[in-house]
Each structure stands twice: as C-alpha cells, then as structure tokens.
Short mmCIF file of C-alpha atoms in Angstrom, two decimals:
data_model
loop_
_atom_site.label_atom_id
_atom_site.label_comp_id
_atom_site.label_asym_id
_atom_site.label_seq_id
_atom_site.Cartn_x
_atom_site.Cartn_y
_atom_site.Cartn_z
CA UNK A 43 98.96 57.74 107.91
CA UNK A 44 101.30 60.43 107.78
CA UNK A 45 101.10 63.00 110.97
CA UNK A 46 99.74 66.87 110.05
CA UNK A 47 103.10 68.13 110.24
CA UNK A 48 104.27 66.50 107.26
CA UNK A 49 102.53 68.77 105.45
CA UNK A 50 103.30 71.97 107.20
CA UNK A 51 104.89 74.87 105.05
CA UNK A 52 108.08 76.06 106.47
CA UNK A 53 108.36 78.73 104.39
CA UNK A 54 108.43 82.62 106.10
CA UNK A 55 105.78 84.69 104.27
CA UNK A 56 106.17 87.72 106.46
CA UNK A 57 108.01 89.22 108.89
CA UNK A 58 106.79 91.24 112.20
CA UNK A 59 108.46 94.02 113.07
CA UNK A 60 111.03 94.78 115.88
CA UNK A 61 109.34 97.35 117.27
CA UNK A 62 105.51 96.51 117.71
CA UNK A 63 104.30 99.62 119.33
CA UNK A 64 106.39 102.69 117.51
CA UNK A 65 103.63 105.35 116.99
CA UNK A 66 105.14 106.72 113.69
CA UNK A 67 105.26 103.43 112.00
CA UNK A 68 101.55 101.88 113.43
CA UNK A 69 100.48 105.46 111.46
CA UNK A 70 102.38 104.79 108.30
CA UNK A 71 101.06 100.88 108.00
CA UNK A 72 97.39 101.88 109.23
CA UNK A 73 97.20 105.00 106.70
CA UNK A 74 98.52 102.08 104.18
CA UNK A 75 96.05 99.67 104.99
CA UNK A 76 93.11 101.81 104.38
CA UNK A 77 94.40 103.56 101.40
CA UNK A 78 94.88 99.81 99.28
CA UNK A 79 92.08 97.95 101.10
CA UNK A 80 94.10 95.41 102.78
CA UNK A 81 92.37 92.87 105.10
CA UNK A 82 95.02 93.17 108.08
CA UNK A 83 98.75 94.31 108.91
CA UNK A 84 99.47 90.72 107.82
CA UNK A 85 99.45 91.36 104.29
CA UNK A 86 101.28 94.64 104.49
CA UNK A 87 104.46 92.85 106.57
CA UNK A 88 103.73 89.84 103.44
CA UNK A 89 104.59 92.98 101.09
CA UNK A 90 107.36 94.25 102.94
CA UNK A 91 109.12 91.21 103.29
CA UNK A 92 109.18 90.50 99.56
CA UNK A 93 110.29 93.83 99.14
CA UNK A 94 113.28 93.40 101.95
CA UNK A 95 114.50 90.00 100.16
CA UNK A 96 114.50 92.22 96.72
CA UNK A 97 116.40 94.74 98.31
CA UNK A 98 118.90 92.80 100.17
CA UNK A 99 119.81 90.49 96.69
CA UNK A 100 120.26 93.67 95.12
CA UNK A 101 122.75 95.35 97.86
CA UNK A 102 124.64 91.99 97.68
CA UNK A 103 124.75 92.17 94.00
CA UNK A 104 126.24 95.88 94.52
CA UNK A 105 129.01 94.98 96.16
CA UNK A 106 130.01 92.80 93.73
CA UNK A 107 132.46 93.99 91.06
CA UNK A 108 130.76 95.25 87.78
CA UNK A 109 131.87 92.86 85.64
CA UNK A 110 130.95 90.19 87.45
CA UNK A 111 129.40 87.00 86.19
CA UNK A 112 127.07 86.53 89.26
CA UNK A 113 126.27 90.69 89.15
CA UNK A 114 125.51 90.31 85.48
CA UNK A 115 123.35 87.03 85.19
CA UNK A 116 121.58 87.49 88.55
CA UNK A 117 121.02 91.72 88.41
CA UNK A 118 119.61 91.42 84.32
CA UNK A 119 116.85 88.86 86.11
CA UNK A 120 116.09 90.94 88.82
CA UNK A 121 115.19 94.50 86.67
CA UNK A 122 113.44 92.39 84.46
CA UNK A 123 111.11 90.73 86.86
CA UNK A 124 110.91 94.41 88.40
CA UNK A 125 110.27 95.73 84.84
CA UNK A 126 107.85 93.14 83.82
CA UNK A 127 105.65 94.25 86.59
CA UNK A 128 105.27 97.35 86.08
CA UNK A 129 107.68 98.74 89.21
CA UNK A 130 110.33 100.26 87.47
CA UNK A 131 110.34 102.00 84.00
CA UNK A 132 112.40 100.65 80.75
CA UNK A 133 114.53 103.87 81.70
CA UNK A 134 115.49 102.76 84.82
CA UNK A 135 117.70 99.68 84.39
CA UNK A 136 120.17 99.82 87.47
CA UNK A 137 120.28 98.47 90.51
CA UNK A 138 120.03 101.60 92.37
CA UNK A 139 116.34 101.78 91.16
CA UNK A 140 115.42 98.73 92.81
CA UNK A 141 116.83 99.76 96.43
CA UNK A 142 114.56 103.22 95.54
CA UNK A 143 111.64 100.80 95.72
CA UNK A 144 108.53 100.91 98.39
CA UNK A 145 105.99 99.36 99.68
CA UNK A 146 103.34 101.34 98.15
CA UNK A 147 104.96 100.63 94.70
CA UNK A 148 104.09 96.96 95.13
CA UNK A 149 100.93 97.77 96.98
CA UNK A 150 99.81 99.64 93.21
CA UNK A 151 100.62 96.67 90.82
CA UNK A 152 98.10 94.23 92.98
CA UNK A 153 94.71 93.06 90.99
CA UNK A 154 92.56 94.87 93.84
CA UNK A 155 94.30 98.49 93.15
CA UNK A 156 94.37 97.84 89.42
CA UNK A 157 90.25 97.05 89.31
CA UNK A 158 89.82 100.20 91.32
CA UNK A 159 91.55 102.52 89.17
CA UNK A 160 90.55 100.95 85.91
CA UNK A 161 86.98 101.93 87.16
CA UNK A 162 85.31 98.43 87.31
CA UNK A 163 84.54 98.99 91.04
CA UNK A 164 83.29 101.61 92.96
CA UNK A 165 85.36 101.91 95.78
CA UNK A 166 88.65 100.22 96.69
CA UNK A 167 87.10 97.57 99.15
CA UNK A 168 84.17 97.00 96.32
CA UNK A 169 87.43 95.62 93.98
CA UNK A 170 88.08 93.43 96.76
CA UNK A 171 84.32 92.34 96.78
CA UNK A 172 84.26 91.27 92.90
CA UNK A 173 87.60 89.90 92.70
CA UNK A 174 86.86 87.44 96.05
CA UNK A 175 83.33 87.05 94.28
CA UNK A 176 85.17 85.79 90.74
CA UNK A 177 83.48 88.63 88.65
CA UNK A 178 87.36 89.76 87.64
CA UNK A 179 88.87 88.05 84.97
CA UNK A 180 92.91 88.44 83.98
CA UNK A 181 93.08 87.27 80.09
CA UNK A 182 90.96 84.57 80.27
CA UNK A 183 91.50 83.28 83.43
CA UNK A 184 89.20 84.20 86.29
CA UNK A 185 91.70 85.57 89.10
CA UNK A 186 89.71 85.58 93.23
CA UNK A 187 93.35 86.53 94.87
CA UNK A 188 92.85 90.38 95.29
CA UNK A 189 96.96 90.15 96.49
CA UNK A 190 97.93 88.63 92.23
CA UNK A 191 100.49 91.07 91.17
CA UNK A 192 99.51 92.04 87.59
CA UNK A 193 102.50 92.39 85.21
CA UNK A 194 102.41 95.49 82.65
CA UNK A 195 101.50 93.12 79.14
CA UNK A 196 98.47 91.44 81.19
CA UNK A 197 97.23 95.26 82.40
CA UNK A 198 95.26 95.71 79.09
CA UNK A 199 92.99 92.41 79.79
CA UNK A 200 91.48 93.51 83.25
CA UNK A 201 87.96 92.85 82.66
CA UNK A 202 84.71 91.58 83.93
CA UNK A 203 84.55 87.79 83.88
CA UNK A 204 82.08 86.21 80.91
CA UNK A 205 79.87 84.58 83.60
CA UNK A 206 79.39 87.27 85.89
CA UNK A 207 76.09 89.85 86.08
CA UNK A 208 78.47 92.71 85.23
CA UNK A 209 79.96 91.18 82.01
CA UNK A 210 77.05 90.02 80.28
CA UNK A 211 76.27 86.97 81.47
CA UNK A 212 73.23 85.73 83.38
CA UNK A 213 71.55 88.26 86.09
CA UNK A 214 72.02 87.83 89.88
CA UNK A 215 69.63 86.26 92.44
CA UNK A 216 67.97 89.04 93.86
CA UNK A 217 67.56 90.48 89.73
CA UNK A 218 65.89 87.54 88.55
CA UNK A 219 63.61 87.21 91.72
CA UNK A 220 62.54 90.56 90.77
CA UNK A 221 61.74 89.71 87.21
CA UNK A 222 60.17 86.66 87.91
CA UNK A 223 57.72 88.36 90.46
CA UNK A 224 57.29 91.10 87.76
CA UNK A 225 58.94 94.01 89.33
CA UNK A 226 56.41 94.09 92.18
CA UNK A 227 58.88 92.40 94.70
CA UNK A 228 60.42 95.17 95.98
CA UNK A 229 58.07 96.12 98.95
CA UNK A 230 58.96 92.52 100.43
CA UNK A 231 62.63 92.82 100.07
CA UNK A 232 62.38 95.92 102.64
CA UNK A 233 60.65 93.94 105.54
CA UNK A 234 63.11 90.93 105.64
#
C-alpha cells in the first residue's frame, strides 16, 4: 500500500506575505475580504499569487525584443486568456494592461461576485450560500465553487439551477412541511 505522501500535491497555491503584521496592508486585505465575501485571507493570497505569476510572465515577456518568437506566441496567449475572462477589454491588447491588473479585478470575475450583482442573491455572502448549496447553475452545468472564474461568453448563462426551489423545481423542506400540515405549522416552527 502506497504511504499518504504519495499522494500529496506539491503544488504552491498561495503565497503569505513577508510582512505579516503591516497595518496598511492587514486594512487593504480585510476591507477586501468583506467587500467579495471571501471565507479567509487564504483565498485572497490564492488570488494574489495567480495574479503575481501573470505579472511576472508578462515583465519577462517585456524584456524580450518585439519581434520575438517567444514574446509573440507566449504574450497573444496571455491577453487572450486575460480577455476571455473578462479582465481586460478587446481595446486593451498590450502587455502593459496586464501589469495594470489587481486583485480586485480577479476578485469581480469569480461566480460568487457575478450571482451577487446579477441579482440572484441578496447579499454577497447569500451568493456564497446558493452556489455552496448547488442552486447556481453555469450553462448547464451546476457550479458549488464560489472561487470558478466565469469567462465573458459563459456570463449570459448565470442562472438558477433546474432542480433547485428558486428555479422551478420542487419546493424546500421546511415549504412542503408547511403545505402538508396546511399552512397551520407555523406556530411550531417558532418554539423549536
């Protein structure tokens, strides 16, 4: 049988910062945090890492000479990837754009801000709710990772999931409970 570290993931998701305790930047990440919803710092610092690596491909690619092969091939992939989600315009095809990039630009294309602002949730932390819940569908595929990263052509097919209470399908617990027991259930539902 194969020990538990054969399976371990060596992989760096996220990076902590150098500084732990620098007042300006715990305000920043915490202001952050609440604004999108996030769980923890963790997935902030996940953010900012894949930002970082973005960056730094694209400052090696502009030191490169214009013409070159590698500058070419390898910058064309990265402003479509950052054009395909949504992070930089169809104007803004150079480089430069991409080192322009935040956090909080990221932070905007995620599933949990895009249910909030489409208006399927009440509140940002009630997207989170429904998406961990399944009742958020992408297309037709039922997405429960409030951190997927929607690209611009899938935008248009946010939606309730076919199953779920809020899209039509069949009511929740608590609703048929109440319709079973004729609508006279509610003065037991306050004791509990």
């Amino acid at each position: 049988m194969p020990s538990p570290t054969y399976y371990r993931n060596y992989g760096k998701t996220f990076k902590r910062p150098r500084r732990p305790f620098e007042k300006e930047r715990l305000d920043v990440e915490l202001k952050l945090v609440g604004e999108y919803g996030l769980r923890n710092k963790r997935e902030l610092l996940r953010v900012q890492f894949a930002l970082s690596k973005i960056r730094k491909a694209a400052r090696i690619l502009l030191t490169l000479d214009e013409k070159d092969n590698k500058r070419l091939f390898e910058g064309d992939a990265i402003m479509r990837r950052m054009t395909r989600y949504g992070l930089l315009d169809e104007t803004q095809n150079k480089l430069d754009y991409v080192l322009a990039l935040t956090a909080s630009d990221f932070l905007e294309r995620r599933l949990q801000t895009q249910v909030f602002k489409l208006g399927l949730a009440k509140s940002i932390h009630h997207s989170r709710v429904l998406i961990k819940q399944g009742h958020i569908r992408v297309g037709k595929q039922i997405v429960n990772v409030p951190s997927f990263l929607v690209r611009l052509e899938s935008q248009k097919h946010i939606d309730f999931a076919l199953k779920s209470p809020f899209g039509g399908g069949r009511p929740g617990r608590v609703k048929r409970k109440a319709q079973a027991s004729g609508g006279k259930g509610d003065d037991e539902e306050d004791d509990e």
